[in-house]
Amino acid sequence: MAQMNMKEAIRDAMRVELERDPNVLIFGEDVGNVGGVFRVTEGLQKAFGEDRVFDTPLAESAIGGLAVGLGIQGFRPIAEIQFIGFIFEAMDQMLIQAARMRYRSGGRYHSPIVFRTPFGGGVKAAELHTDSLEGLIAQTPGIKVVVPSNPYDAKGLLISAIRDNDPVFFMEHLNLYHAFRAEVPEGEYTIELGKANIVREGSDVTIISYGMTVHTATKAADELEKSGIKAEIIDLRTLNPLDIDTIVTSIKKTNRAIVVQEAQKSAGIAAEVIAQINEKAILHLEAPVLRVAGPDTIYPFAQIEDSWLPTPARIIKAVNTVLEY
Amino acid sequence: MMSKVPYEVYTEEVEALSVLSPDGEIVNEAMMPKLTDDQLKEIMYRMVFTRTWDDRAVNLGRQGRLGFYAPVSGQEATMIGSEYALQKEDFVCPGYRDIPQLVWHGLPLYQAFLYSRGHQHGGQIPEGVNVLMPQIIIGAQILHAMGIAMGFKLKKQKQVAITYTGDGGSSEGDFYEGLNYAGVYKLPVIFFVQNNGYAITTPFSKQTAALSIAHKAVAAGIRGIKVDGMDVFAVISAVQEAAERGRNGEGATLIEAVTYRFRPHSLSDDASKYRTKEEEVEWSAKDPIARLAKYLEKKGLWTEEDTARVREEAKAEVNEQIKKAEKTEKMTVSGLLDSMFETTPKYLEEQKADFE
């Protein structure tokens, strides 16, 4: 089995699908010749030709609209939006046109599109490259939202997303592209969308997270274990649909939970997770479910982002609060 | 001394090309499309039919039997002519007013009425009918047409996509992005702008400082042309040639057709607030149907009785289609939940319980 970082695993998923299905296309700003600003698609144009993998003029709404039109023609577009901040320019095409196509046409048309975009803080990137906007997308009916936390999941989830006949917003955390290598099987395999993963078993408290903060939570869990506290960590992997069953099963065991997200605290994924816990597992709780999240400011200037982002210390504090409640 | 910059290219006025004069004479033989007598009569039939349906739709709207409806009278030459110039396999990406193009391209009229009434079946385009649903986000459809055209190109199918917007739509970012992409990729797409002088209430003079919408093709490196949109022959000729160029791999065309909507923007709009009676009278003298009728009458192909007959046929057909729309099975919230994704996820299944 090959060792890959998350960027290589994502590229491998696209290579596998380009080979398997002639209808898969990749396009976006700078993705063709050089393979994107982060080189995620490096080498794919050379291998599959300029009809399959190509650069677009610089216009994100048009990238989205191109994907919608090609989807109607039976293609499976993988459209890269270069940086998370640029998705606002493509919001109509992603959230109104693609996400509503099946519904508006009563199933006559659909949008089998993956919108890939890098996001996430901690890398001292330029302004508007790092926001966690998954909450905006997850609130929109008709589009799925996927955030992998490791190379193995990234490949299996992306292959599922490409094969899905509905639009998927696939978010790649900048801090995870090169963070570590892990074993990734060659060839094709899929991870079902909408299924969370228990990345660490424990009995005292459930920590629910996704993306980069799964690793922050793991560091916190390592510390907690030293004082005998066993935390169970759930990596959501897909934010819409949300795998509430896995969460409820865990809470029935631990009776305590916190949710960790990099995004700002209010009206986001953590709020939705807690609302669903309230609906389905409130009698199993011994304490309120707390959130560890970014504060409700604009994403911070690079020089202060390390203080802004969730830390193991803040997670440990929240865990102790629910344990002592 | 000032340097000499060749600005002339961009500041030259372009005239709207006409083929048929308001009194029914052919004034531009070279641009006259080749049409058989039967085809000429068919075009006239469709225009009269559409005018009648528009008259009826306004009444149906007032009776509460239709929902949002954007009247089309005055724009029959642009709508019927442009669609008539296409092949069945060509793809139509409409704006919200472009219902006649959808219907003449194959969408059953009762479904158009269902769309207006707010029923999902209105958007369930039958297999084999290459059209999209009417677009409310002004300009979004321009990008879909560009993507569909790229699909034709990649599949090596000699078809074109046509997309419609208005003078207002030509100010949208999506309009420029679509033209630009189509230029770069040399796509078989026709951008058809019906310049009817008003974006709801805003006059064309406040829409752009460009001398014409056709000029905007220059910036995208595609071909642009401006035609008299009250002249069905000028419209057919322009679209036929643009389609031909698209099929031959020669790229995209922007067509500006200067027209006028005789009625207000919608059934809840009052045109007297923003345009004069004199202007309306002036434009009604250019009526595209009257103009074609004069030409056909001179050729002995059409009479007033024919118009009366078609109007009766159209009224009967509209009555039948609106009744069919009204009899269509009601939607359910469960049905809507099931139409969100290919496979309904569990959380949506659970939400059905609240509506059973």
XYZ file of C-alpha atoms in Angstrom:
681
model
C 0.000 0.000 0.000
C 1.284 3.432 -0.874
C 2.020 6.164 1.631
C 0.353 9.403 0.596
C -0.338 12.794 2.043
C -3.876 14.139 1.682
C -3.072 16.138 -1.435
C -1.685 13.060 -3.184
C -4.662 10.994 -2.068
C -7.075 13.557 -3.525
C -5.116 13.604 -6.775
C -5.139 9.795 -6.825
C -8.930 9.742 -6.433
C -9.281 12.026 -9.438
C -6.810 9.963 -11.456
C -8.731 6.765 -10.683
C -12.030 8.347 -11.741
C -10.629 10.005 -14.867
C -9.408 6.569 -15.914
C -12.616 4.773 -15.033
C -15.198 7.168 -16.470
C -14.627 9.173 -19.671
C -17.323 11.635 -18.568
C -15.270 12.894 -15.639
C -13.828 16.339 -16.359
C -11.674 18.619 -14.226
C -11.517 22.366 -14.683
C -10.857 25.550 -12.805
C -8.346 28.336 -12.523
C -4.777 27.094 -13.137
C -5.723 23.412 -12.664
C -4.574 22.252 -16.098
C -1.056 23.080 -17.099
C 0.528 23.405 -13.658
C -2.029 21.425 -11.678
C -3.499 24.191 -9.568
C -1.988 26.658 -7.138
C -1.546 23.834 -4.619
C -0.623 21.302 -7.363
C -3.479 19.006 -6.363
C -4.225 18.189 -10.026
C -0.575 18.122 -11.063
C 0.130 15.791 -13.983
C -3.528 15.056 -14.720
C -3.769 17.227 -17.832
C -0.652 15.604 -19.217
C -2.085 12.154 -18.563
C -5.653 12.776 -19.743
C -5.438 15.631 -22.226
C -6.726 19.164 -22.478
C -10.321 18.103 -23.206
C -10.538 16.352 -19.828
C -8.473 18.611 -17.576
C -8.363 22.270 -18.452
C -7.776 25.806 -17.285
C -10.641 28.261 -17.267
C -10.678 32.021 -17.585
C -10.805 33.698 -14.202
C -14.514 33.795 -13.392
C -15.983 31.602 -10.672
C -19.654 32.017 -11.539
C -18.810 30.786 -15.035
C -16.910 27.811 -13.593
C -20.072 26.887 -11.713
C -22.336 27.500 -14.710
C -20.035 25.530 -16.986
C -20.297 22.626 -14.537
C -24.090 22.841 -14.476
C -24.315 22.879 -18.285
C -21.879 19.994 -18.656
C -23.796 18.069 -15.994
C -26.941 18.394 -18.094
C -24.963 16.989 -21.006
C -24.098 13.859 -18.995
C -20.606 14.794 -17.861
C -19.296 14.556 -14.293
C -17.521 17.819 -13.688
C -15.024 18.306 -10.891
C -14.893 22.081 -10.661
C -12.156 23.592 -8.546
C -12.801 26.928 -6.874
C -9.283 28.120 -6.240
C -9.747 29.496 -2.715
C -12.668 29.303 -0.312
C -13.212 33.071 -0.428
C -13.915 32.852 -4.149
C -16.949 30.632 -3.672
C -19.066 33.716 -3.044
C -18.714 34.552 -6.739
C -20.026 31.054 -7.553
C -22.785 30.888 -4.940
C -25.656 31.289 -7.404
C -24.391 28.504 -9.640
C -23.565 26.152 -6.751
C -26.420 26.773 -4.345
C -29.243 27.872 -6.616
C -28.549 26.357 -9.999
C -26.777 23.065 -9.207
C -28.412 22.366 -5.848
C -31.931 22.970 -7.219
C -31.618 21.361 -10.626
C -33.110 17.976 -9.674
C -35.924 19.577 -7.667
C -36.865 22.255 -10.187
C -36.978 19.748 -13.009
C -38.752 17.060 -10.986
C -35.850 14.688 -11.613
C -35.475 15.370 -15.343
C -32.043 16.943 -14.876
C -29.470 16.672 -12.134
C -26.076 18.091 -11.291
C -23.475 15.347 -10.747
C -20.844 17.918 -9.840
C -18.067 18.057 -7.264
C -17.061 21.564 -6.268
C -13.613 21.236 -4.695
C -12.123 24.045 -2.686
C -9.245 24.480 -0.248
C -10.024 26.192 3.056
C -8.952 26.323 6.654
C -6.580 28.251 8.860
C -3.237 27.912 10.515
C -1.050 28.312 7.446
C -0.642 32.113 7.428
C -2.418 32.350 4.108
C -3.691 35.521 2.466
C -6.968 37.093 3.498
C -10.090 35.140 2.446
C -8.204 31.880 1.793
C -8.950 30.313 5.153
C -12.580 30.773 6.161
C -14.617 27.748 7.187
C -17.811 28.304 5.205
C -19.236 24.783 5.459
C -22.157 26.059 7.528
C -23.358 28.259 4.672
C -23.308 25.351 2.270
C -24.710 22.767 4.675
C -27.711 25.024 5.271
C -28.585 24.836 1.581
C -30.952 22.019 0.591
C -29.801 19.909 -2.348
C -26.028 19.911 -1.974
C -23.901 17.565 0.122
C -20.927 18.781 2.121
C -17.836 16.647 2.706
C -14.743 17.515 4.768
C -12.045 14.811 5.003
C -9.531 14.753 7.837
C -6.949 12.314 6.467
C -5.558 10.856 3.216
C -7.453 7.556 3.316
C -10.832 9.216 3.873
C -10.073 11.956 1.361
C -9.607 9.487 -1.477
C -12.568 7.261 -0.635
C -14.891 10.195 0.000
C -13.857 12.021 -3.150
C -14.456 8.939 -5.313
C -17.927 8.646 -3.773
C -18.523 12.344 -4.363
C -17.524 12.086 -8.024
C -19.847 9.123 -8.534
C -22.716 10.799 -6.709
C -25.474 12.038 -9.000
C -26.057 15.118 -6.854
C -23.766 18.071 -6.229
C -21.136 17.730 -3.530
C -19.131 20.538 -1.959
C -15.768 18.986 -1.103
C -13.606 20.993 1.301
C -9.871 20.384 1.597
C -8.182 21.812 4.678
C -5.007 23.645 3.715
C -3.243 22.508 6.864
C -3.892 18.862 6.010
C -2.560 18.788 2.423
C 0.983 18.032 3.571
C 0.482 17.395 7.286
C 1.239 13.681 7.329
C 1.336 10.569 5.203
C -0.810 7.521 5.708
C -1.493 4.253 3.967
C -3.819 4.692 1.002
C -4.886 1.697 -1.091
C -4.133 1.782 -4.792
C -7.022 1.871 -7.234
C -10.625 2.436 -6.398
C -12.450 2.254 -3.082
C -15.290 4.332 -1.739
C -16.408 5.675 1.621
C -20.129 6.187 1.801
C -21.202 9.828 2.085
C -23.192 10.544 5.223
C -21.272 8.110 7.415
C -19.212 9.368 10.331
C -16.150 7.541 11.614
C -15.181 6.793 15.190
C -11.490 7.610 15.087
C -10.881 6.919 18.778
C -12.967 4.870 21.140
C -13.664 6.034 24.666
C -16.266 5.824 27.358
C -16.261 9.122 29.271
C -17.054 11.822 26.748
C -17.784 12.133 23.017
C -15.879 14.728 21.015
C -17.580 15.390 17.689
C -15.532 17.127 15.036
C -14.417 17.132 11.384
C -11.481 18.225 9.260
C -8.443 19.726 10.946
C -9.933 19.891 14.427
C -10.195 16.086 14.541
C -6.427 16.243 15.014
C -6.677 19.015 17.590
C -9.203 16.841 19.433
C -6.866 13.853 19.242
C -4.102 15.857 20.894
C -6.542 16.860 23.625
C -7.654 13.239 24.053
C -4.031 12.145 24.463
C -3.645 14.651 27.298
C -6.967 13.675 28.884
C -5.995 10.029 28.826
C -3.037 10.844 31.077
C -5.536 11.800 33.754
C -7.623 8.704 33.098
C -10.321 10.335 30.963
C -11.233 8.291 27.911
C -12.627 10.456 25.107
C -14.389 9.013 22.085
C -13.778 11.047 18.923
C -16.234 11.080 16.042
C -15.042 12.421 12.701
C -18.215 13.501 10.910
C -16.582 13.386 7.436
C -19.889 14.419 5.813
C -21.715 17.464 7.201
C -24.787 17.110 5.012
C -26.239 14.556 5.387
C -25.163 14.362 9.001
C -24.683 10.928 10.582
C -26.692 11.530 13.739
C -27.045 7.791 14.430
C -23.337 7.350 15.115
C -23.434 10.382 17.409
C -26.461 9.137 19.340
C -24.955 5.662 19.770
C -21.826 7.202 21.210
C -23.712 9.533 23.551
C -25.736 6.596 24.889
C -22.378 5.226 25.991
C -20.623 8.380 27.217
C -23.592 10.573 28.266
C -21.466 13.651 27.627
C -20.404 15.432 24.473
C -18.744 18.473 23.030
C -18.536 19.626 19.416
C -15.340 21.103 18.023
C -15.237 23.157 14.847
C -12.833 25.667 13.391
C -15.710 27.788 12.062
C -17.173 30.629 14.093
C -19.310 29.504 16.979
C -22.809 30.704 16.066
C -25.376 29.143 13.731
C -22.971 26.587 12.313
C -22.433 22.836 12.122
C -21.924 22.491 15.881
C -25.260 24.204 16.489
C -26.957 21.769 14.121
C -25.289 18.748 15.726
C -26.442 19.902 19.147
C -29.990 20.529 17.911
C -30.171 16.986 16.583
C -28.710 15.562 19.808
C -31.425 17.500 21.633
C -34.069 15.877 19.429
C -32.729 12.348 19.665
C -30.678 11.819 22.810
C -31.441 14.463 25.412
C -32.390 11.925 28.085
C -29.021 10.258 27.722
C -27.144 13.434 28.568
C -25.680 14.206 31.983
C -24.543 17.670 30.925
C -25.215 20.277 28.232
C -23.319 19.771 25.002
C -20.681 22.495 24.636
C -19.055 24.004 21.576
C -15.371 24.701 21.053
C -15.153 26.920 18.010
C -13.674 30.040 16.521
C -15.071 33.187 18.108
C -17.654 35.185 16.171
C -15.274 37.546 14.469
C -14.255 37.713 10.833
C -11.548 35.084 10.278
C -8.538 36.663 11.994
C -5.454 38.298 10.561
C -2.678 35.748 10.026
C -0.549 36.969 12.932
C -3.189 36.118 15.513
C -4.821 33.062 13.946
C -3.082 30.567 16.264
C -4.806 32.203 19.243
C -8.133 32.224 17.454
C -8.228 28.595 16.293
C -9.446 25.836 18.630
C -6.594 24.443 20.725
C -6.180 21.230 22.727
C -6.284 23.362 25.895
C -9.711 24.807 25.042
C -11.006 21.331 24.211
C -9.690 19.919 27.489
C -11.358 22.773 29.369
C -14.699 22.076 27.685
C -14.399 18.339 28.376
C -13.670 19.005 32.028
C -16.661 21.335 32.212
C -19.075 18.679 30.934
C -17.480 16.009 33.132
C -17.785 18.151 36.254
C -21.289 19.393 35.455
C 1.105 65.904 -29.935
C -1.575 63.388 -29.053
C -0.913 59.868 -30.234
C -3.362 58.421 -32.689
C -5.506 55.642 -31.211
C -7.904 53.863 -33.561
C -11.060 54.312 -31.511
C -13.283 54.319 -34.577
C -13.856 50.579 -34.475
C -15.670 50.784 -31.182
C -17.661 53.965 -31.650
C -19.282 53.214 -34.944
C -23.034 52.962 -34.598
C -24.492 49.719 -35.851
C -27.846 49.739 -37.505
C -30.426 47.080 -36.740
C -30.580 44.995 -39.898
C -34.016 44.595 -41.455
C -35.301 42.295 -44.152
C -39.004 43.062 -44.037
C -40.229 46.661 -43.973
C -43.211 47.662 -41.786
C -45.382 47.728 -44.909
C -44.467 44.163 -45.765
C -41.818 44.691 -48.462
C -38.541 42.772 -48.664
C -35.850 45.418 -48.365
C -32.803 43.172 -48.077
C -32.946 40.243 -50.522
C -29.467 39.017 -49.566
C -30.507 38.434 -45.966
C -33.922 36.911 -46.767
C -33.991 33.341 -45.436
C -35.051 30.630 -47.854
C -38.504 29.562 -46.716
C -41.144 27.570 -48.539
C -44.750 28.791 -48.642
C -45.676 26.156 -46.049
C -42.887 27.312 -43.773
C -43.983 30.925 -44.131
C -47.525 29.960 -43.179
C -46.270 27.885 -40.261
C -44.294 30.828 -38.873
C -47.363 33.063 -39.195
C -49.493 30.371 -37.563
C -47.151 30.168 -34.586
C -47.006 33.933 -34.156
C -50.787 34.364 -34.246
C -51.224 31.353 -31.968
C -48.740 32.785 -29.478
C -50.374 36.239 -29.511
C -53.743 34.648 -28.818
C -52.358 32.526 -26.012
C -50.749 35.655 -24.539
C -54.117 37.464 -24.653
C -55.771 34.508 -22.934
C -52.977 34.141 -20.378
C -53.415 37.737 -19.244
C -57.099 36.994 -18.595
C -56.307 33.703 -16.904
C -53.875 35.545 -14.696
C -56.543 38.064 -13.698
C -58.893 35.171 -12.884
C -56.210 33.655 -10.648
C -55.826 30.622 -12.892
C -52.177 31.421 -13.654
C -49.422 32.536 -11.300
C -46.426 34.604 -12.379
C -46.762 35.365 -16.050
C -44.581 37.616 -18.188
C -46.487 38.764 -21.310
C -44.892 38.252 -24.712
C -47.004 40.252 -27.198
C -44.743 42.322 -29.444
C -41.861 39.879 -29.123
C -43.269 37.145 -31.364
C -40.743 37.735 -34.125
C -37.769 37.315 -31.794
C -39.265 34.376 -29.912
C -40.877 32.396 -32.713
C -38.315 33.319 -35.363
C -35.249 32.447 -33.312
C -36.645 29.076 -32.259
C -37.832 28.301 -35.781
C -34.265 28.686 -37.051
C -33.027 25.876 -34.779
C -32.936 22.107 -35.075
C -34.863 19.946 -32.640
C -31.641 18.668 -31.032
C -30.366 22.184 -30.350
C -30.662 23.270 -26.723
C -32.728 26.225 -25.495
C -31.763 27.987 -22.236
C -34.486 30.555 -21.586
C -35.033 33.552 -19.388
C -38.341 33.809 -17.542
C -40.264 35.420 -20.416
C -39.132 32.916 -23.043
C -41.948 30.419 -22.630
C -42.977 30.449 -26.334
C -39.535 29.194 -27.390
C -39.889 26.287 -24.945
C -43.355 25.412 -26.166
C -42.447 25.558 -29.848
C -39.336 23.513 -29.076
C -41.553 20.785 -27.609
C -42.661 21.610 -24.055
C -46.397 20.841 -23.771
C -48.358 24.056 -23.157
C -50.103 22.683 -20.077
C -46.690 22.229 -18.474
C -45.839 25.848 -19.209
C -49.072 26.757 -17.427
C -48.150 24.452 -14.548
C -44.802 26.218 -14.243
C -46.654 29.525 -13.993
C -49.052 28.078 -11.426
C -46.137 26.859 -9.282
C -46.278 23.119 -9.873
C -43.193 20.918 -10.050
C -44.460 19.054 -13.106
C -44.074 22.313 -15.027
C -40.327 21.777 -14.929
C -40.372 18.076 -15.787
C -39.252 18.591 -19.343
C -40.168 15.543 -21.464
C -37.317 13.330 -22.659
C -36.105 14.430 -26.045
C -37.125 18.054 -25.566
C -33.871 19.951 -25.234
C -34.810 22.908 -23.103
C -34.147 24.109 -19.579
C -36.755 25.456 -17.210
C -37.365 29.239 -17.282
C -34.614 31.028 -15.391
C -35.414 33.610 -12.738
C -31.837 34.569 -11.835
C -31.159 36.971 -14.685
C -28.176 35.745 -16.661
C -27.561 32.403 -14.924
C -28.863 30.545 -17.979
C -26.206 32.175 -20.144
C -23.574 30.127 -18.335
C -25.592 26.925 -18.636
C -25.843 27.421 -22.382
C -22.095 27.859 -22.512
C -21.621 24.574 -20.597
C -24.173 22.740 -22.733
C -22.426 24.027 -25.853
C -19.121 22.723 -24.543
C -20.864 19.381 -24.009
C -21.923 19.316 -27.670
C -18.392 20.152 -28.677
C -16.814 17.452 -26.480
C -19.315 14.867 -27.743
C -18.633 16.015 -31.304
C -22.323 16.632 -31.908
C -23.067 19.326 -34.460
C -25.656 21.101 -32.325
C -25.842 24.527 -30.802
C -27.165 25.965 -27.569
C -29.140 29.185 -27.631
C -29.738 31.330 -24.597
C -32.049 34.271 -24.167
C -31.863 37.323 -22.026
C -32.948 40.928 -22.271
C -31.319 44.343 -22.320
C -31.217 44.214 -18.518
C -29.588 40.792 -18.570
C -26.788 42.115 -20.737
C -25.576 44.120 -17.732
C -25.120 41.043 -15.546
C -21.676 39.673 -14.727
C -22.802 36.259 -15.937
C -23.433 37.747 -19.384
C -19.836 38.915 -19.718
C -18.444 35.716 -18.218
C -20.477 33.593 -20.615
C -19.453 35.559 -23.693
C -15.844 35.479 -22.607
C -15.743 31.719 -22.008
C -17.546 31.092 -25.294
C -14.895 33.144 -27.055
C -11.977 31.374 -25.384
C -13.336 27.866 -26.027
C -14.941 28.739 -29.376
C -18.246 27.248 -28.321
C -21.312 26.594 -30.496
C -23.571 28.943 -28.590
C -25.882 31.782 -29.569
C -26.454 34.585 -27.084
C -29.776 36.056 -28.115
C -30.629 39.345 -26.441
C -34.153 40.635 -26.854
C -33.671 44.324 -26.277
C -37.230 45.417 -25.556
C -36.123 48.752 -24.188
C -36.917 48.178 -20.521
C -35.578 46.019 -17.708
C -38.885 45.975 -15.848
C -39.023 49.791 -15.564
C -35.433 50.850 -16.229
C -34.934 52.196 -19.761
C -32.147 50.943 -22.007
C -30.445 54.348 -21.789
C -29.732 53.614 -18.120
C -28.570 50.069 -18.827
C -25.360 50.724 -20.722
C -23.234 53.437 -22.256
C -22.287 51.067 -25.065
C -23.733 52.096 -28.406
C -25.440 48.754 -28.691
C -25.523 45.401 -26.954
C -24.074 43.866 -30.111
C -20.913 45.896 -29.459
C -20.271 43.801 -26.369
C -19.270 40.911 -28.618
C -16.108 42.820 -29.473
C -14.727 42.490 -25.942
C -15.255 38.718 -26.002
C -13.779 38.202 -29.452
C -16.990 36.715 -30.796
C -19.239 37.857 -33.592
C -22.002 40.332 -32.840
C -24.950 41.452 -34.889
C -27.931 43.735 -34.316
C -31.206 43.029 -36.048
C -34.692 44.466 -36.194
C -36.510 42.311 -33.672
C -39.939 43.177 -35.107
C -38.869 41.523 -38.354
C -39.141 37.753 -38.209
C -37.066 37.274 -41.366
C -34.132 39.271 -39.987
C -34.293 37.192 -36.803
C -34.453 33.843 -38.624
C -31.645 34.806 -40.931
C -29.356 35.917 -38.085
C -30.012 32.800 -35.999
C -29.671 30.438 -38.968
C -26.294 31.849 -39.788
C -25.128 31.863 -36.174
C -26.249 28.238 -35.814
C -24.491 27.298 -39.022
C -21.277 28.877 -37.805
C -21.634 27.092 -34.481
C -22.147 23.734 -36.177
C -19.082 24.342 -38.319
C -16.869 24.992 -35.312
C -16.666 28.716 -35.947
C -17.722 29.714 -32.469
C -20.273 31.856 -30.712
C -22.480 34.726 -31.843
C -24.158 37.523 -29.936
C -27.420 38.636 -31.514
C -29.163 41.778 -30.322
C -32.748 41.944 -31.553
C -34.442 45.288 -30.969
C -38.037 44.693 -30.001
C -40.787 45.911 -27.681
C -43.163 44.282 -25.288
C -46.606 45.669 -25.913
C -47.757 44.784 -22.433
C -46.291 45.529 -19.000
C -43.412 43.473 -17.577
C -45.788 41.237 -15.649
C -49.392 41.185 -14.592
C -48.516 43.254 -11.524
C -46.646 45.974 -13.419
C -48.021 49.276 -14.709
C -46.118 50.365 -17.819
C -47.708 53.831 -17.842
C -45.447 54.722 -14.901
C -42.315 54.552 -17.049
C -43.210 54.821 -20.740
C -45.406 57.122 -22.803
C -48.540 56.379 -24.764
C -46.853 57.949 -27.832
C -44.007 55.483 -27.597
C -46.414 52.556 -27.330
C -48.342 53.748 -30.373
C -45.133 54.210 -32.322
C -44.070 50.634 -31.570
C -47.470 49.099 -32.219
C -47.107 50.360 -35.805
C -44.128 47.994 -36.052
C -46.155 44.957 -34.928
C -44.273 41.876 -36.136
C -47.461 39.954 -36.871
C -49.092 42.751 -38.877
C -45.873 43.148 -40.801
C -45.630 39.481 -41.735
C -49.348 39.393 -42.525
C -48.930 42.185 -45.088
C -46.135 40.279 -46.787
C -48.057 37.012 -46.822
C -51.278 38.647 -47.998
C -49.451 40.151 -50.975
C -48.148 36.690 -51.810
C -51.655 35.261 -51.512
C -50.630 33.008 -48.619
C -52.698 34.503 -45.834
C -56.013 36.247 -45.263
C -57.785 37.862 -42.349
C -59.946 34.739 -42.220
C -56.818 32.676 -41.620
C -55.934 34.876 -38.667
C -59.455 34.518 -37.282
C -59.324 30.739 -37.726
C -55.960 30.422 -35.972
C -57.191 32.602 -33.132
C -60.163 30.299 -32.602
C -57.927 27.233 -32.724
C -55.530 28.799 -30.254
C -58.314 29.772 -27.846
C -59.682 26.226 -27.882
C -56.216 24.771 -27.378
C -55.389 27.149 -24.516
C -58.689 26.259 -22.831
C -57.938 22.587 -23.115
C -54.357 22.983 -21.863
C -55.280 25.143 -18.866
C -57.926 22.580 -17.920
C -55.327 19.843 -18.190
C -53.014 21.882 -15.983
C -55.780 22.384 -13.434
C -56.546 18.672 -13.372
C -52.922 17.670 -12.739
C -52.468 15.780 -9.520
C -51.514 17.974 -6.555
C -47.986 17.832 -5.194
C -47.194 16.497 -1.731
C -44.475 17.586 0.679
C -43.281 13.968 0.757
C -42.930 14.096 -2.994
C -40.858 17.251 -2.714
C -38.626 15.635 -0.083
C -38.091 12.738 -2.462
C -37.035 15.030 -5.270
C -34.100 16.592 -3.416
C -31.572 13.832 -4.078
C -31.317 10.718 -6.212
C -31.627 8.658 -3.026
C -33.568 10.310 -0.210
C -31.347 10.461 2.879
C -32.673 9.305 6.234
C -33.099 12.789 7.703
C -35.402 13.728 4.841
C -37.321 10.470 5.178
C -37.887 11.342 8.834
C -39.199 14.802 7.946
C -42.009 13.199 5.925
C -43.636 12.142 9.180
C -44.529 15.774 9.910
C -46.631 15.921 6.739
C -48.448 12.604 6.733
